Amino acid sequence: MASAPTSKYNSHSLENESIKRTSRDGVNRDVGETLPRLPGEIRITDKEVIYICPFNGPIKGRVYITNYRLYLRSLETDSALILDVPLGVISRIEKMGGATSRGENSYGLDITCKDLRNLRFALKQEGHSRRDMFEILTRYAFPLAHSLPIFAFLNEEKFNVDGWTVYNPVEEYRRQGLPNHHWRITFINKCYKLCDTYPALLVVPYRASDEDLRRVATFRSRNRIPVLSWIHPENKTVIVRCSQPLVGMSGKRNKEDERYLDVIRETNRQVNKLTIYDARPNVNAVANKATGGGYESDDVYHNAELFFLDIHNIHVMRESLKKVKDIVYPNVEESHWLSSLESTHWLEHIKLVLTGAIQVADRVSSGKSSVVVHCSDGWDRTAQLTSLAMLMLDSFYRSIEGFEILVQKEWISFGHKFASRIGHGDKNHADADRSPIFLQFIDCVWQMSKQFPTAFEFNERFLITILDHLYSCRFGTFLYNCESAREKQKVTERTVSLWSLINSNKDKFKNPFYTKEINRVLYPVASMRHLELWVNYYIRWNPRIKQQQPNPVEQRYMELLALRDEYIKRLDELQLANSAKLSDPSASPSSPSQMMPHVQTHF
Amino acid sequence: MLGKGVVGGGGGTKAPKPSFVSYVRPEEIHTNEKEATEKEVTLHLLPGEQLLCEANTVLKCVQEDSCQRGIYGRLVCTDFKIAFLGDDESALDNDETQFKNKVIGENDITLHCVDQIYGVFDEKKKTLFGQLKKYPEKLVIHCKDLRVFHFCLRYTKEEEVKRIVSGIIHHTQAPKLLKRLFLFSYATAARNSPATDPKKHAVMFDTLQDWCRELERTKGNMKYKAVSVNEGYKVCERLPAYFVVPAPLLEEDIEFFQGRGIPIWCWSCHNGCALLKMSALPKEQDDSMSQIQKNFSDRIYRTVHRPPYETAKTEDLSSNFLSLQEIQMAYSKFKQLFLIDNSTEFWDTDIKWFSLLESSSWLDIIRRCLKKAVEIIECLEAQNMNVLLLEDNASDLCCLVSSLAQVMMDPHCRTVFGFQSLVQKEWVMGGHCFLDRCNHLRQSDKEEHQRQLSLPLTQSKSSPKRGFFREETDHLIKNLLGKRISKLINSSEELQDGFREFYDGWHSRPPSYQGLLLPHLEGPEIKVWAQRYLRWIPEAQILGGGGVATMSKLLEMIEEVQRLQEKIEARHHSQEALQAEAASPPRTSGRLSSLFPFALLQRHSSKPVLPTSGWKALGDEDDLAKREDEFVDLGDV
């Protein structure tokens, strides 16, 4: 990977893949450097272009396109700019200008990326270079439209850790103390016959038979029946997830479904109510009746209390993120930053999601009752709520591997539609199915880690790396919509897991302040006073808003850690020397100043 | 149990909206009355402090987990403070008490700290002032340090209510004579202050030597000299007895306009450029007088514009910068955002938090102050020019801008003593009218607008430094200043380019904490200084979280390293002796609040705080909000 003289710019991006610039000393240190390539990555073409950098103006460079990335190196002597962009991040490619427009930059390409930036290039009119670049980019950025494989299937990277082994559902449930005499593991969905978007292995009430499950499935949207996500180790209340009941306009009922929820309630005998959190706003839940959905009304589900959490749908979230981009890219809104930020509603949505998760966690933690969480289909808002509540309740998920398991379990195995929400390899940028739901979840995690800076084993870079590879298509981790599709495509055999990359290089992703505290419930404060825009992610392309990496407190702490280790070593040595000296009293001790390592930090 | 579930509770978002007062009914009062009578809390009086009036069975209302809790006690008013004597200081653990204020207790409000007093009459809140016809059921005191106290007087005897309420109103609102300020009676009573070692002390700048030493320290003594022409304040009362001017300046020049029109030295940069300030000459109608002024100015100008002096850039702060009124107006809007009466108010304002913040303009003012300081630094550092700050009295914005620039440029000013010395030099000796700006004498409202000027300084510096983090300050400042922003307003293109280059250039290099530190001036980086402003709001506390969590980890590590260091040294000195020394146990930080050390007891439990109002219509996105997440094929169902 390129070693840029100003390391400052590296930390924000995908493993150094981003903009780098030398200081104005004019030395081009990147000459002779070759195009970085992953095993299995093939170079397709290269072109001379002008990169229209929104921050530093036009820069002449050479762009290389492979089947994985777009790589640009500056050809100007006073700039060491490098762009290294995985093609998977591209959402849209447009031609700008042409023969009729004037100016040297008239033959342009505008590339919209999923990670909140745009790349603009101007090409020469001669030799159809723009047409070539457009076609090649389109082909490799949107392989699905051209019957080409996604790069993850071509990637031949090898890591010394296999990320696919991180999550084993049986082990994870065993960690939670399952099965027990109220909950059993069922293989009813082994061939995805009960529910094609659920995982093969499910945890259900011991008292519910497989036949019951099948009947309940008919009454839940897309057969996503209520199943256990998490059980409290002490009070045994549970978090159960599902989709909406198919009540419809006529107010249909299903005895098995009603009994099933009651059975869930009864797994915990201390309480006589079951709490149902419907993630949607009340009005939307009512409106969903028109399309056959609905919610559990209390005159039918007597032993349940229903609360709406007012979290908006995927379309609202998509528009909100668009507005965020509008105020941060390329220029940060200056004159009315705060009110502009407010008008995006992004942090307001974050607040509602966190508030919902806090309520779920509090219900369970206080032992008040078990909780059922659903939205419409139970794969977007539901995944956000259950996984965030679990993160608040269970410190295991705050470790690096624990978090990977959480994502693997609540998101990937339970069928969050990554392929549809992200649009991997798909050219239809305007698809209404796309929505930044998972990004929103990671943002919530970041907000929590910001509020509790010692509670998470992983650092910000870990979260940003996950988000970068959510789009990159370098790993198989986030491909496809559900487990059955992944199995069909043999994803675990044919692709590399993102966790392989991370776990084979864990130190990079560790938070030095991490203090392991078992059984500590974390309740973030879901107030606008504390929520902030994640500048290091959303505004990371703007060189002016770069935060110091690492921050001074962290840097100081790392220095002290090193110093401590050094001293401990020295003490051990002294101890040895002492015992040696006891046998040889003639040796004179050296002065302390000679022996002491130089202390860099002053107190 | 008192009040559990009186307010809030339930499903979080569905709490009933409590009225502003949310009274606790007598039968709901869970008091520690018994304990309180057993443990009679005594009133601590400072030397010279006198009890003026008191009232018994006053109920202090505290909000806790969205419930009201009441504590019975005695409310007293002395010539120094209002104090509530009840028994609610029990839960302090050791780690927290070490940062307890030794003079002003948790339930003490010094008279000068009182900002606004309200009375509650039939659930309606009214400002109290002057002679009262009717006495309130409840007293709400908003403090300048943003605390809010609720004292319920329902169970207090009528004559005691009258006495305490009118006493408090009188002693906090009536105009005061300077000589009646408490500090004078305190100083008379507490004569024997121990002599302090001058080395462990901030520089007071009240002697010629102090100024000479400062000149030496900054290597300004070649071109500037300390003068004693104003000894005994013969020339001017506003100016300190000793100060520093360009070396060739004559004493007569200083006396000519009573110190006006004279460049007064603040600080010298490593390259020899200096930061100077000057109070403007009086505006003259008379032609001959203005001619005299002109000649005078020209002469001064010639003196300081020829070598060895660098060319000077004049920065007119009276006309080209913030006005004091603007600052005052912004602050009074801004502080209102933090004077919160109850949980409902907190969550109601939460939804519009960013626009409320913006409409106060406070953060924008902070940004403009920081930006002005950076502009001045650019002149000194990059253009090798002197900067002359000009202001009518050179005692408001001059103090602000000059001390900010010094904090950024001079690492000495980022140490505890260095910072104290800076405040002494630029603000106290600089003649900032604290008495008027803080309205300590409770003069008419006319001058209110001139207050709060020193706040931008403290806000832009933020930082939990006061003796807590020692030299940590250097590192912190970068961190904290680094989080401030500025939009780029004003002046000529050319200037802007130079500034931009200087600013961007600095930020593209790794910072050295022993050198120049520039704050970030862009939009998203200027944030509310939570530890000052949110410190008394229970809802805003993150238990076991916030920057405090990493800071205390850092402090623990420092202690551990120090212990190891001592061990190694000890081992060298006496090789055998220390084999069996007991390792002192590492200090374990308790679960601190994010607002530590300011907020100690605000929240007792670890229950989550839940917004009580979250829902807001989305307006233009309504049609999207109504859409289905997925296309639902009804045939499927």
JSON list of N, CA and C in Angstrom, two decimals, chain A residues 16 18 88 153 167 170 191 194-195 256 269-270 294 328 353 366 383 404 413 423 436 460 471 487 535 584:
[
{"chain": "A", "resi": 16, "resn": "ASN", "atom": "N", "xyz": [-5.91, 2.90, 4.09]},
{"chain": "A", "resi": 16, "resn": "ASN", "atom": "CA", "xyz": [-5.09, 3.82, 3.30]},
{"chain": "A", "resi": 16, "resn": "ASN", "atom": "C", "xyz": [-5.62, 4.07, 1.89]},
{"chain": "A", "resi": 18, "resn": "SER", "atom": "N", "xyz": [-7.33, 6.11, -0.21]},
{"chain": "A", "resi": 18, "resn": "SER", "atom": "CA", "xyz": [-8.02, 7.39, -0.28]},
{"chain": "A", "resi": 18, "resn": "SER", "atom": "C", "xyz": [-7.11, 8.47, -0.80]},
{"chain": "A", "resi": 88, "resn": "GLY", "atom": "N", "xyz": [-17.30, -1.43, -6.01]},
{"chain": "A", "resi": 88, "resn": "GLY", "atom": "CA", "xyz": [-18.55, -1.75, -5.34]},
{"chain": "A", "resi": 88, "resn": "GLY", "atom": "C", "xyz": [-19.21, -0.54, -4.69]},
{"chain": "A", "resi": 153, "resn": "PHE", "atom": "N", "xyz": [-16.22, -13.24, -5.43]},
{"chain": "A", "resi": 153, "resn": "PHE", "atom": "CA", "xyz": [-16.06, -14.62, -5.91]},
{"chain": "A", "resi": 153, "resn": "PHE", "atom": "C", "xyz": [-14.75, -14.83, -6.67]},
{"chain": "A", "resi": 167, "resn": "TYR", "atom": "N", "xyz": [-19.00, -17.19, 13.63]},
{"chain": "A", "resi": 167, "resn": "TYR", "atom": "CA", "xyz": [-20.37, -17.38, 14.12]},
{"chain": "A", "resi": 167, "resn": "TYR", "atom": "C", "xyz": [-20.84, -18.81, 13.91]},
{"chain": "A", "resi": 170, "resn": "VAL", "atom": "N", "xyz": [-25.18, -22.60, 17.15]},
{"chain": "A", "resi": 170, "resn": "VAL", "atom": "CA", "xyz": [-25.34, -23.49, 18.29]},
{"chain": "A", "resi": 170, "resn": "VAL", "atom": "C", "xyz": [-24.48, -23.02, 19.46]},
{"chain": "A", "resi": 191, "resn": "CYS", "atom": "N", "xyz": [-34.21, -26.71, 5.73]},
{"chain": "A", "resi": 191, "resn": "CYS", "atom": "CA", "xyz": [-34.16, -26.47, 4.28]},
{"chain": "A", "resi": 191, "resn": "CYS", "atom": "C", "xyz": [-34.90, -25.20, 3.89]},
{"chain": "A", "resi": 194, "resn": "LEU", "atom": "N", "xyz": [-39.87, -23.57, 6.22]},
{"chain": "A", "resi": 194, "resn": "LEU", "atom": "CA", "xyz": [-40.82, -22.82, 7.05]},
{"chain": "A", "resi": 194, "resn": "LEU", "atom": "C", "xyz": [-40.78, -21.34, 6.67]},
{"chain": "A", "resi": 195, "resn": "CYS", "atom": "N", "xyz": [-39.58, -20.83, 6.56]},
{"chain": "A", "resi": 195, "resn": "CYS", "atom": "CA", "xyz": [-39.41, -19.41, 6.26]},
{"chain": "A", "resi": 195, "resn": "CYS", "atom": "C", "xyz": [-38.13, -19.25, 5.48]},
{"chain": "A", "resi": 256, "resn": "GLU", "atom": "N", "xyz": [-53.53, -19.98, 17.01]},
{"chain": "A", "resi": 256, "resn": "GLU", "atom": "CA", "xyz": [-52.20, -20.52, 17.29]},
{"chain": "A", "resi": 256, "resn": "GLU", "atom": "C", "xyz": [-51.22, -19.40, 17.60]},
{"chain": "A", "resi": 269, "resn": "ARG", "atom": "N", "xyz": [-42.26, -16.95, 34.53]},
{"chain": "A", "resi": 269, "resn": "ARG", "atom": "CA", "xyz": [-43.46, -17.00, 35.35]},
{"chain": "A", "resi": 269, "resn": "ARG", "atom": "C", "xyz": [-43.63, -15.82, 36.29]},
{"chain": "A", "resi": 270, "resn": "GLN", "atom": "N", "xyz": [-42.60, -15.01, 36.42]},
{"chain": "A", "resi": 270, "resn": "GLN", "atom": "CA", "xyz": [-42.74, -13.93, 37.39]},
{"chain": "A", "resi": 270, "resn": "GLN", "atom": "C", "xyz": [-43.70, -12.84, 36.91]},
{"chain": "A", "resi": 294, "resn": "GLY", "atom": "N", "xyz": [-50.66, -5.51, 9.98]},
{"chain": "A", "resi": 294, "resn": "GLY", "atom": "CA", "xyz": [-51.32, -4.96, 11.15]},
{"chain": "A", "resi": 294, "resn": "GLY", "atom": "C", "xyz": [-50.52, -5.17, 12.40]},
{"chain": "A", "resi": 328, "resn": "VAL", "atom": "N", "xyz": [-23.00, 18.15, 3.65]},
{"chain": "A", "resi": 328, "resn": "VAL", "atom": "CA", "xyz": [-21.58, 17.93, 3.96]},
{"chain": "A", "resi": 328, "resn": "VAL", "atom": "C", "xyz": [-20.69, 17.73, 2.74]},
{"chain": "A", "resi": 353, "resn": "VAL", "atom": "N", "xyz": [-34.35, 5.46, 17.17]},
{"chain": "A", "resi": 353, "resn": "VAL", "atom": "CA", "xyz": [-33.91, 4.06, 17.15]},
{"chain": "A", "resi": 353, "resn": "VAL", "atom": "C", "xyz": [-33.27, 3.72, 18.50]},
{"chain": "A", "resi": 366, "resn": "SER", "atom": "N", "xyz": [-34.81, -5.02, 33.65]},
{"chain": "A", "resi": 366, "resn": "SER", "atom": "CA", "xyz": [-35.50, -4.81, 34.92]},
{"chain": "A", "resi": 366, "resn": "SER", "atom": "C", "xyz": [-36.34, -6.04, 35.30]},
{"chain": "A", "resi": 383, "resn": "ALA", "atom": "N", "xyz": [-34.25, -5.60, 13.28]},
{"chain": "A", "resi": 383, "resn": "ALA", "atom": "CA", "xyz": [-32.84, -5.96, 13.46]},
{"chain": "A", "resi": 383, "resn": "ALA", "atom": "C", "xyz": [-32.10, -4.86, 14.20]},
{"chain": "A", "resi": 404, "resn": "GLU", "atom": "N", "xyz": [-18.99, -9.09, 15.93]},
{"chain": "A", "resi": 404, "resn": "GLU", "atom": "CA", "xyz": [-19.09, -9.81, 14.66]},
{"chain": "A", "resi": 404, "resn": "GLU", "atom": "C", "xyz": [-20.21, -10.85, 14.73]},
{"chain": "A", "resi": 413, "resn": "SER", "atom": "N", "xyz": [-27.86, -13.52, 9.41]},
{"chain": "A", "resi": 413, "resn": "SER", "atom": "CA", "xyz": [-28.61, -14.78, 9.38]},
{"chain": "A", "resi": 413, "resn": "SER", "atom": "C", "xyz": [-30.12, -14.56, 9.42]},
{"chain": "A", "resi": 423, "resn": "GLY", "atom": "N", "xyz": [-27.67, -2.80, -2.79]},
{"chain": "A", "resi": 423, "resn": "GLY", "atom": "CA", "xyz": [-27.63, -2.89, -4.24]},
{"chain": "A", "resi": 423, "resn": "GLY", "atom": "C", "xyz": [-26.28, -3.33, -4.77]},
{"chain": "A", "resi": 436, "resn": "PRO", "atom": "N", "xyz": [-30.25, 3.05, 3.88]},
{"chain": "A", "resi": 436, "resn": "PRO", "atom": "CA", "xyz": [-29.06, 2.94, 4.75]},
{"chain": "A", "resi": 436, "resn": "PRO", "atom": "C", "xyz": [-29.40, 2.44, 6.15]},
{"chain": "A", "resi": 460, "resn": "GLU", "atom": "N", "xyz": [-13.21, 3.17, 16.40]},
{"chain": "A", "resi": 460, "resn": "GLU", "atom": "CA", "xyz": [-13.95, 3.77, 15.29]},
{"chain": "A", "resi": 460, "resn": "GLU", "atom": "C", "xyz": [-13.54, 3.18, 13.95]},
{"chain": "A", "resi": 471, "resn": "TYR", "atom": "N", "xyz": [-19.94, -2.04, 1.23]},
{"chain": "A", "resi": 471, "resn": "TYR", "atom": "CA", "xyz": [-20.12, -1.69, -0.18]},
{"chain": "A", "resi": 471, "resn": "TYR", "atom": "C", "xyz": [-19.08, -2.33, -1.10]},
{"chain": "A", "resi": 487, "resn": "GLU", "atom": "N", "xyz": [-26.44, -19.82, 1.04]},
{"chain": "A", "resi": 487, "resn": "GLU", "atom": "CA", "xyz": [-26.12, -21.24, 1.02]},
{"chain": "A", "resi": 487, "resn": "GLU", "atom": "C", "xyz": [-26.14, -21.76, -0.42]},
{"chain": "A", "resi": 535, "resn": "VAL", "atom": "N", "xyz": [-18.66, 12.83, 12.23]},
{"chain": "A", "resi": 535, "resn": "VAL", "atom": "CA", "xyz": [-17.83, 13.61, 11.31]},
{"chain": "A", "resi": 535, "resn": "VAL", "atom": "C", "xyz": [-16.77, 12.73, 10.63]},
{"chain": "A", "resi": 584, "resn": "ASP", "atom": "N", "xyz": [27.26, -12.08, 43.89]},
{"chain": "A", "resi": 584, "resn": "ASP", "atom": "CA", "xyz": [28.51, -11.42, 43.52]},
{"chain": "A", "resi": 584, "resn": "ASP", "atom": "C", "xyz": [28.50, -9.98, 44.02]}
]
